[in-house]
Amino acid sequence: MTETLSNTNTNVGNDIQSIRGKYVDNTAHLSTEPKSLTELIELIYQAFATNEVNIDYVHTIMRNYKGNMREWAPYLKFQANKYTRNLVDAGNGKFNLMILCWAESQGSSIHNHSNSHCFMKCIQGSMIETKYAWPKEGSENEEDSMHVISRSELKEGMVAYIHDSIGLHRVENPSHTDTAVSLHLYVPPYDHCNVFDERTGRTNESHVTFYSIGGQLTASE
Amino acid sequence: MAAAALTTAEDYEGDYDLDDDFDDDEENDCTCNSETVLGDTIDYSHRNLSTLDPNELLTLVKNPNRIKNFQLNSNMLLTLPPQIEQFQSLITIELSNNQLVQLPTELSLLNNLKNLYLKNNSLDDFSLPKELQLLKQLEVINLGGNRLKQFPYQLFQMINLKEIYLGSNQIAFLPDLFHSLTKVEVLYLGGNHIGNVPDSIGYMRSLVVLNLSGNRLRTLPRSISRLNRLKSLSLHNNQFSALPPDIIRLDLQELSLRNNPLVVRFVRDLTYDVPTLKELAGRTIKLHKIRYDDQSIPKSLIEYLNAAKSCLNPKCKGVYFESCHKNIKFVDFCGKFYLPLLQFLCSPACTSTPTFQMTSSDSDDNTDGIPTKDMSSKFKKVLLG
């Protein structure tokens, strides 16, 4: 599955031949086995060299990337009160690659992804992802608890994908003894999203920030 | 910090050159290096050890007194040999991820021990020797992921403790003995079977992080409002249907409440036990400010009268003793979420607004003593997610 990042003329509906002609697998020549974080980042840059995003390819390289503690060390920063978002690469504005550090029992709010693609790989420990359906349109005056679509465990190595067209999600580290670490790729990057109250479906905008960038703590922390 | 037991590359910066022992093809948790003793650290981690041979150990380490840090994590140890006593300079002993069933009493003779990591073992209430309470200089103890059914009493004697981790055990009851733990900054009790938090938790004046997630809690003691250094309160995955209003007095940065049966709609007034004659008499005395002293009434009644609690309705001068009316009122925090808070009022007639009215933070109607917008905005972040 390929998606074009920039808006092109969408009036191609009827002409299947012309759709096929436009489709080019721009990642066919690239490796699918990144052996290091540096190589993974390099492959991502190359994959987004044009404005086409090959979702399947990105999913594959995220899954195949193994990595090790040494590579992630500068980004492993834990906080007692909240999980941390640590930017690894700003992707020249095309993507954001970051490492999230979850201390014991920490979890996120229910949130969306501002129409960006979100790939999330568990690289240490395990996590639980709970997907929710969007609250019904026009129900702002009613209060209805949000509906769970699915709940799954993301073990070490596994990759999950989400997009606003699928729904919303909450991510949590269920362990009371061990930390969890995840590698996230967002295409394109975003700095605002919406958070949702599970009990009522009410939503608020939220500004997302980084605890560290390139291994350096950000000014606000 | 909550992840004190997670050792990362940063912990060993300067001590330990990771490049010496990592082969790129091997999994990152296999250390096959020969540098087991480096400076003041012994690293025996990840070696499949099922016992520790004291003779071999003492041969390797000529002078046990210079060792400050002993890494034994991720092995298969069942216990430690008594010769551990010879390592008198030990500050840190890392025994996480073993199969420990018993700790030797000699461990308690390590007078310099500050950090004791025992996470993910098979320790039960009988595994911890009584003598452990002699470790009065201990600052961090991690007993997460064991088989404890009781809160270890020895900890109440360790008055220098700063961080206590007891996550994922089977603790069902907390004794009311937390008065002595005045230096504790982090108390992790998540993933147990705790049904009640005792009053003495209010004496833990240094507490910054309190994790009570994944238990069976329905309420918190009112003394929680005395924890004025508390910044992070984790209450998710419990049985809270409402919260004591005192919670608003805390200066929290994070409050997690997900997966609690928080009241969806307004709730009709909860239980109201009709007051006893003693209570009614007591209320009258207090309301009319009738004087009393130990010449006129028995001491027990004086204590009773002095324990009167004020009705939360500021327009009401009434007090109550045992019989109060529990009301649930929804409070809007920072214009974001409605949080059900429990009100204690002297009688059902005492509400000046009906129970089902939701107050908004913009409302001027604060006659019920419910927090104002200013107080609400003290919460920098309310993680209701």
XYZ file of C-alpha atoms in Angstrom:
606
model
C 0.000 0.000 0.000
C 1.405 3.305 -1.006
C 0.215 6.730 -0.137
C 1.303 10.025 -1.511
C 2.265 12.562 1.078
C 1.384 15.676 -0.853
C -2.073 16.268 -2.274
C -2.273 15.286 -5.900
C -5.168 15.487 -8.278
C -7.560 12.835 -7.039
C -9.671 12.710 -10.148
C -8.277 9.404 -11.401
C -11.063 7.144 -10.172
C -12.163 5.445 -13.365
C -8.919 4.899 -15.189
C -7.367 1.730 -13.680
C -4.624 1.646 -16.269
C -3.485 5.101 -15.428
C -3.467 4.221 -11.716
C -1.275 1.219 -12.434
C 0.993 3.349 -14.545
C 1.403 5.823 -11.696
C 2.287 3.163 -9.165
C 6.012 2.747 -8.729
C 7.492 0.749 -5.920
C 10.103 3.270 -4.943
C 11.446 0.996 -2.232
C 12.029 -2.166 -4.284
C 15.760 -1.502 -4.487
C 16.172 -0.879 -0.758
C 17.290 -3.359 1.873
C 14.668 -4.678 4.250
C 17.055 -5.697 6.982
C 18.408 -2.684 8.800
C 21.251 -3.812 11.031
C 21.557 -0.690 13.090
C 19.606 2.364 14.118
C 21.720 4.436 11.760
C 20.881 2.114 8.908
C 17.195 2.153 9.791
C 17.181 5.938 9.712
C 19.043 5.907 6.384
C 16.505 3.522 4.892
C 13.629 5.678 6.113
C 15.153 8.761 4.508
C 15.575 6.898 1.257
C 12.065 5.480 1.441
C 10.675 8.998 1.717
C 12.945 10.476 -0.941
C 9.900 10.998 -3.100
C 6.611 11.978 -1.538
C 5.297 8.460 -1.685
C 5.020 6.501 1.552
C 5.122 2.740 1.136
C 3.374 1.666 4.340
C 4.161 -2.026 3.899
C 7.839 -1.364 3.385
C 8.069 0.846 6.454
C 6.262 -1.790 8.503
C 8.755 -4.403 7.270
C 11.906 -2.519 8.080
C 10.571 -1.515 11.489
C 9.815 -5.157 12.197
C 13.153 -6.447 10.962
C 15.211 -3.873 12.805
C 16.644 -5.512 15.912
C 18.975 -2.998 17.467
C 20.564 -3.141 20.896
C 20.750 -1.266 24.188
C 23.953 0.447 23.258
C 22.343 2.256 20.324
C 19.394 3.351 22.367
C 21.344 4.362 25.480
C 21.316 8.129 24.817
C 17.523 8.059 24.532
C 16.713 5.865 27.536
C 15.478 8.433 30.015
C 12.853 7.470 32.548
C 10.736 9.701 34.745
C 8.787 8.718 37.811
C 5.627 10.605 36.960
C 5.199 10.284 33.189
C 6.512 8.464 30.147
C 9.103 10.378 28.116
C 9.331 11.116 24.398
C 12.896 11.286 23.165
C 13.470 12.466 19.598
C 16.032 10.472 17.655
C 15.696 12.031 14.200
C 13.554 14.908 12.929
C 13.556 13.529 9.377
C 13.970 16.906 7.700
C 10.315 17.506 8.480
C 9.089 14.429 6.632
C 9.003 12.103 9.638
C 9.846 11.946 13.327
C 11.628 8.950 14.828
C 11.542 8.817 18.604
C 12.030 6.517 21.556
C 9.423 6.439 24.318
C 10.393 5.308 27.791
C 7.672 3.913 30.037
C 8.419 3.357 33.709
C 6.402 0.732 35.588
C 2.622 1.007 35.092
C 2.841 4.215 33.029
C 0.324 4.700 30.274
C -0.770 7.318 27.805
C -4.101 9.028 27.447
C -6.421 7.964 24.639
C -5.293 9.974 21.658
C -5.415 10.343 17.884
C -2.547 10.973 15.477
C -3.501 14.099 13.560
C -3.811 12.159 10.312
C -0.230 10.946 10.444
C 0.850 7.327 10.067
C 2.098 5.894 13.345
C 4.391 2.873 13.571
C 5.230 1.709 17.043
C 7.788 -1.002 17.806
C 8.297 -2.463 21.259
C 12.035 -2.703 21.829
C 12.110 -3.589 25.509
C 9.608 -5.127 27.896
C 6.059 -5.352 26.651
C 3.160 -3.006 26.133
C -0.586 -3.122 25.806
C -2.289 -1.215 23.028
C -6.019 -0.600 23.379
C -7.718 0.716 20.246
C -10.893 2.797 20.578
C -13.523 3.868 18.102
C -13.975 7.572 17.514
C -16.791 9.024 19.614
C -19.934 9.503 17.516
C -20.197 12.689 15.532
C -22.550 15.252 16.940
C -22.549 13.705 20.363
C -20.672 16.517 22.071
C -23.614 17.212 24.335
C -24.099 13.611 25.317
C -21.759 11.636 27.445
C -21.167 8.123 26.315
C -18.279 5.947 27.329
C -15.865 5.100 24.545
C -15.993 1.805 22.755
C -12.963 -0.522 22.723
C -12.194 -1.970 19.290
C -9.314 -4.211 20.356
C -6.730 -4.755 23.046
C -3.462 -6.479 22.301
C -0.073 -7.109 23.797
C 2.919 -5.782 21.936
C 5.874 -7.980 22.831
C 9.501 -7.167 22.171
C 10.147 -6.865 18.445
C 6.516 -6.470 17.430
C 5.303 -3.462 15.441
C 1.852 -1.897 15.612
C 0.417 0.542 13.097
C -2.332 3.060 13.602
C -3.877 5.929 11.707
C -6.876 8.160 12.418
C -8.823 6.206 9.810
C -8.517 3.125 12.015
C -9.317 4.781 15.314
C -7.711 6.033 18.504
C -5.547 4.244 20.992
C -4.062 4.111 24.460
C -0.660 2.567 25.092
C 0.489 1.361 28.489
C 3.266 -0.555 30.221
C 1.341 -3.113 32.271
C 4.344 -4.258 34.295
C 4.777 -3.230 37.909
C 8.377 -4.374 37.980
C 9.891 -3.655 34.593
C 10.203 -0.691 32.309
C 9.228 -0.717 28.658
C 10.715 1.085 25.688
C 9.179 1.694 22.279
C 10.430 3.091 18.978
C 7.933 5.330 17.173
C 7.860 6.596 13.631
C 5.394 9.307 12.643
C 4.830 10.298 9.049
C 4.497 13.270 8.799
C 5.451 14.662 12.206
C 2.843 16.421 14.359
C 2.963 18.478 17.531
C -0.710 18.638 18.421
C -3.217 15.892 18.856
C -6.494 15.290 20.687
C -6.859 13.459 23.980
C -10.111 11.767 24.935
C -11.867 11.028 28.218
C -12.761 7.339 28.190
C -15.763 7.858 30.391
C -17.474 10.546 28.350
C -15.841 10.753 24.933
C -15.077 14.411 25.520
C -11.951 15.639 23.841
C -9.332 18.323 24.305
C -6.425 19.404 22.215
C -3.010 18.549 23.511
C 0.398 19.902 22.629
C 2.972 17.102 22.455
C 6.522 17.818 23.485
C 9.879 16.081 23.675
C 11.630 15.273 26.914
C 14.902 15.118 25.018
C 16.155 15.761 21.514
C 19.193 13.926 20.210
C 19.894 12.758 23.750
C 19.827 16.264 25.262
C 17.103 17.206 27.715
C 14.861 19.940 26.379
C 14.756 23.345 28.055
C 11.375 22.917 29.700
C 12.387 19.828 31.674
C 13.246 7.561 40.229
C 10.878 4.810 39.420
C 13.340 2.888 37.284
C 16.111 2.748 39.818
C 16.736 -0.906 39.151
C 17.055 -0.565 35.414
C 20.718 -0.398 34.692
C 21.536 1.390 31.519
C 24.776 2.218 29.867
C 24.739 5.530 31.682
C 24.938 3.874 35.070
C 28.286 2.406 34.224
C 29.767 5.257 32.315
C 33.412 5.447 33.232
C 33.269 2.120 35.043
C 32.590 -0.151 32.215
C 33.427 -0.239 28.558
C 30.483 -1.866 26.859
C 32.444 -2.411 23.672
C 34.638 -4.959 25.441
C 31.924 -7.451 25.986
C 29.370 -6.989 23.275
C 29.606 -9.020 20.135
C 27.375 -7.578 17.486
C 25.827 -10.911 16.618
C 24.952 -11.926 20.116
C 21.915 -10.906 22.050
C 22.491 -7.813 24.052
C 22.062 -9.446 27.413
C 24.918 -11.944 27.138
C 28.088 -10.733 28.725
C 30.997 -13.010 28.086
C 33.808 -10.805 29.185
C 36.603 -11.643 31.522
C 36.514 -8.331 33.318
C 34.408 -9.379 36.250
C 36.196 -7.176 38.699
C 36.750 -3.601 37.693
C 37.692 -1.059 40.295
C 35.157 -1.301 43.072
C 32.613 -3.311 41.101
C 32.128 -7.040 40.676
C 30.014 -7.962 37.704
C 28.696 -11.497 37.916
C 25.460 -10.746 36.086
C 23.989 -12.923 33.321
C 26.170 -15.936 34.068
C 23.651 -18.717 34.706
C 25.005 -19.016 38.221
C 22.958 -21.237 40.491
C 25.269 -20.846 43.434
C 27.965 -18.453 44.456
C 31.135 -20.242 45.534
C 32.542 -18.102 48.342
C 36.072 -19.520 48.007
C 36.234 -18.826 44.314
C 34.806 -15.386 44.912
C 37.304 -14.511 47.640
C 40.183 -15.804 45.539
C 39.157 -13.574 42.668
C 38.689 -10.594 44.899
C 41.774 -10.287 47.053
C 40.340 -7.601 49.253
C 36.552 -7.837 49.609
C 36.584 -4.593 51.547
C 37.249 -2.501 48.482
C 34.115 -3.705 46.673
C 31.257 -1.219 46.730
C 29.044 -2.599 43.977
C 28.118 -6.240 43.427
C 26.100 -7.089 40.308
C 24.507 -10.531 40.535
C 21.367 -9.921 38.534
C 19.957 -12.354 35.993
C 21.300 -15.589 37.378
C 19.656 -18.555 39.066
C 20.706 -17.979 42.632
C 18.544 -19.404 45.409
C 20.361 -17.610 48.175
C 23.624 -15.915 49.105
C 26.458 -17.460 51.094
C 27.056 -16.041 54.594
C 30.516 -14.881 53.475
C 28.742 -11.908 51.917
C 29.373 -10.367 55.319
C 33.021 -9.876 54.397
C 32.109 -7.292 51.778
C 31.764 -4.604 54.391
C 32.072 -1.694 51.969
C 29.155 -2.753 49.821
C 26.855 0.118 48.940
C 24.854 -1.625 46.232
C 23.923 -5.249 45.776
C 21.971 -6.138 42.655
C 20.164 -9.482 42.925
C 17.203 -8.895 40.595
C 15.997 -11.664 38.319
C 17.257 -14.656 40.247
C 15.359 -17.404 42.071
C 16.020 -16.251 45.603
C 13.970 -17.994 48.254
C 15.953 -16.944 51.267
C 18.243 -14.143 52.313
C 21.040 -14.837 54.800
C 20.935 -12.976 58.120
C 24.538 -11.945 57.398
C 23.167 -9.540 54.802
C 22.035 -7.371 57.699
C 25.645 -6.897 58.787
C 26.480 -4.805 55.732
C 26.504 -1.468 57.513
C 27.143 0.586 54.410
C 24.468 -0.938 52.236
C 22.279 1.721 50.655
C 20.716 -0.030 47.663
C 19.242 -3.514 47.815
C 17.708 -4.740 44.561
C 15.720 -7.966 44.900
C 13.239 -7.598 42.067
C 11.727 -10.658 40.369
C 12.678 -13.436 42.730
C 10.710 -15.983 44.782
C 10.870 -14.270 48.142
C 7.953 -14.705 50.501
C 7.191 -13.309 53.948
C 9.498 -15.863 55.571
C 12.413 -15.210 53.268
C 13.325 -11.873 54.777
C 15.188 -12.294 58.057
C 14.032 -10.206 60.988
C 17.601 -8.869 61.223
C 17.122 -7.039 57.956
C 15.712 -4.180 60.020
C 19.293 -3.519 61.156
C 20.015 -2.010 57.751
C 19.205 1.426 59.108
C 21.239 3.192 56.414
C 19.359 1.526 53.556
C 17.904 4.045 51.092
C 16.468 2.001 48.242
C 14.841 -1.417 48.448
C 13.227 -3.111 45.479
C 11.130 -6.169 46.299
C 8.910 -6.013 43.221
C 7.816 -9.243 41.568
C 8.089 -11.548 44.554
C 5.570 -13.533 46.598
C 5.022 -11.271 49.554
C 1.603 -11.468 51.149
C 2.412 -8.919 53.828
C 4.060 -5.543 53.853
C 7.500 -6.389 55.295
C 7.512 -5.096 58.882
C 11.282 -4.700 58.789
C 10.874 -1.722 56.471
C 9.257 0.382 59.185
C 12.541 0.239 61.120
C 14.612 1.370 58.175
C 14.171 5.035 58.870
C 16.532 6.228 56.146
C 14.618 4.617 53.321
C 13.943 6.897 50.370
C 12.468 4.514 47.823
C 10.356 1.412 48.401
C 9.309 -0.789 45.495
C 6.815 -3.566 46.233
C 5.043 -3.852 42.870
C 3.504 -7.147 41.758
C 3.283 -9.001 45.021
C 0.197 -10.289 46.850
C -0.053 -7.754 49.637
C -3.635 -7.436 50.825
C -3.226 -5.327 53.920
C -1.157 -2.288 54.864
C -0.426 -1.911 58.586
C -1.036 1.542 60.045
C 2.655 2.037 60.793
C 3.822 4.478 58.149
C 4.626 7.203 60.692
C 8.310 6.291 60.768
C 8.856 6.475 57.014
C 9.275 10.224 56.911
C 12.112 10.222 54.398
C 10.469 8.021 51.792
C 10.062 9.855 48.475
C 8.847 6.985 46.298
C 6.388 4.329 47.435
C 5.446 1.826 44.733
C 2.622 -0.530 45.726
C 1.096 -1.195 42.303
C -0.145 -4.655 41.371
C -1.104 -5.997 44.788
C -4.422 -6.816 46.480
C -4.650 -3.777 48.714
C -8.173 -2.865 49.774
C -7.462 0.024 52.077
C -4.827 2.685 52.659
C -4.238 3.436 56.349
C -4.327 6.894 57.871
C -0.645 6.937 58.765
C 0.236 7.376 55.101
C -0.383 11.056 55.821
C 2.780 11.144 57.903
C 5.015 10.393 54.925
C 5.816 14.047 54.444
C 8.638 13.477 51.928
C 6.496 11.453 49.544
C 6.739 12.642 45.942
C 5.560 9.566 44.033
C 2.806 7.272 45.261
C 1.743 4.382 43.061
C -1.352 2.484 44.165
C -2.402 1.282 40.716
C -3.754 -2.200 40.120
C -5.196 -2.807 43.589
C -8.671 -3.065 45.119
C -9.011 0.441 46.466
C -12.346 2.201 46.735
C -11.288 5.190 48.704
C -8.337 7.073 50.135
C -7.865 8.305 53.699
C -8.396 12.003 54.194
C -4.844 12.269 55.528
C -3.656 12.047 51.921
C -4.166 15.805 51.737
C -1.218 16.281 54.099
C 1.256 14.976 51.542
C 2.227 18.390 50.332
C 5.252 17.180 48.371
C 3.294 14.618 46.420
C 3.621 15.202 42.671
C 2.592 11.909 41.133
C -0.391 9.854 42.255
C -1.246 6.682 40.338
C -4.687 5.321 41.109
C -5.508 3.596 37.830
C -6.959 0.075 37.717
C -8.765 0.195 41.063
C -12.343 0.377 42.329
C -12.681 4.114 42.859
C -16.161 5.406 42.237
C -15.436 8.791 43.729
C -12.562 10.587 45.384
C -12.206 12.461 48.650
C -12.341 16.203 48.006
C -9.089 16.600 49.914
C -7.330 15.450 46.803
C -7.777 18.909 45.383
C -5.437 20.322 48.015
C -2.524 18.347 46.632
C -0.161 20.027 44.208
C -0.031 17.133 41.766
C 1.619 17.079 38.381
C 0.181 13.726 37.390
C -2.934 11.921 38.504
C -3.915 8.707 36.756
C -7.457 7.430 37.154
C -8.107 5.219 34.152
C -9.984 1.949 34.626
C -11.910 2.870 37.714
C -15.676 2.605 37.872
C -15.913 6.385 38.207
C -19.466 7.424 38.336
C -20.823 7.996 34.859
C -23.871 9.964 35.789
C -24.827 11.644 38.980
C -25.501 9.215 41.726
C -28.387 9.410 44.069
C -27.364 10.147 47.588
C -25.416 7.322 49.100
C -25.902 5.774 52.488
C -27.175 7.822 55.335
C -27.281 6.096 58.705
C -29.664 7.786 61.076
C -27.640 9.388 63.861
C -27.591 7.942 67.383
C -28.864 9.916 70.372
C -25.265 10.376 71.446
C -24.442 11.897 68.093
C -27.444 14.205 68.153
C -26.540 15.363 71.648
C -22.964 15.918 70.575
C -24.040 17.950 67.575
C -26.246 20.149 69.717
C -23.428 20.811 72.166
C -21.110 21.812 69.359
C -23.648 23.867 67.474
C -24.662 25.901 70.479
C -21.111 26.022 71.817
C -22.133 24.619 75.161
C -19.120 24.453 77.371
C -17.832 21.160 78.698
C -14.871 19.984 80.722
C -13.587 16.919 82.480
C -15.405 17.911 85.644
C -18.779 17.737 84.010
C -18.494 14.791 81.652
C -16.389 11.613 81.363
C -13.072 11.814 79.473
C -14.280 9.476 76.765
C -17.072 11.883 75.921
C -14.628 14.781 75.799
C -12.547 12.864 73.274
C -15.705 12.132 71.312
C -16.758 15.767 71.250
C -13.294 16.912 70.224
C -13.379 14.577 67.255
C -16.249 16.408 65.608
C -15.867 16.997 61.903
C -17.240 20.050 60.153
C -19.884 19.802 57.531
C -18.406 20.618 54.162
C -21.144 23.060 53.400
C -19.694 26.395 54.486
C -23.131 27.835 54.999
C -23.807 25.146 57.548
C -22.254 25.438 60.976
C -23.117 21.825 61.654
C -20.767 19.041 62.626
C -20.958 15.300 62.504
C -19.279 12.406 64.312
C -19.931 9.040 62.769
C -23.103 9.613 60.913
C -22.607 11.656 57.814
C -24.207 11.920 54.511
C -22.033 10.951 51.607
C -22.805 12.889 48.520
C -21.232 12.784 45.114
C -20.665 15.974 43.281
C -19.058 16.303 39.920
C -16.300 18.814 39.735
C -14.894 20.153 36.554
C -11.113 20.281 36.661
C -9.481 22.992 34.617
C -12.440 22.978 32.265
C -11.382 19.539 31.109
C -12.965 16.647 32.893
C -15.665 16.014 35.416
C -14.338 14.300 38.467
C -16.710 12.863 41.020
C -15.746 13.971 44.484
C -17.222 12.689 47.682
C -18.717 15.286 49.958
C -19.213 14.654 53.621
C -22.185 16.591 54.826
C -24.009 16.495 58.118
C -27.336 15.519 56.622
C -29.075 14.999 53.285
C -30.872 18.275 53.849
C -27.570 20.082 53.901
C -26.846 20.320 50.218
C -27.431 23.798 48.955
C -27.463 22.553 45.420
C -29.018 19.323 44.201
C -26.686 16.382 43.825
C -27.160 16.102 40.106
C -26.032 19.580 39.307
C -22.657 19.642 37.647
C -20.582 22.619 38.584
C -18.475 24.144 35.890
C -15.195 25.798 36.674
C -16.655 29.073 35.447
C -19.480 28.932 37.899
C -19.622 31.508 40.654
C -21.707 29.231 42.706
C -19.180 27.943 45.153
C -21.454 27.779 48.119
C -20.820 24.105 48.588
C -17.161 24.457 49.426
C -16.278 22.699 46.236
C -12.934 23.797 44.838
C -12.765 26.984 42.835
C -11.152 27.334 39.471
C -7.976 28.611 41.149
C -7.648 25.520 43.244
C -8.474 23.304 40.278
C -5.795 24.869 38.182
C -3.231 23.755 40.735
C -3.339 20.454 38.925
C -0.924 20.923 36.120
C -1.907 17.750 34.380
C -4.742 15.437 35.177
C -4.179 12.143 33.508
C -7.705 10.868 33.372
C -6.728 8.825 30.349
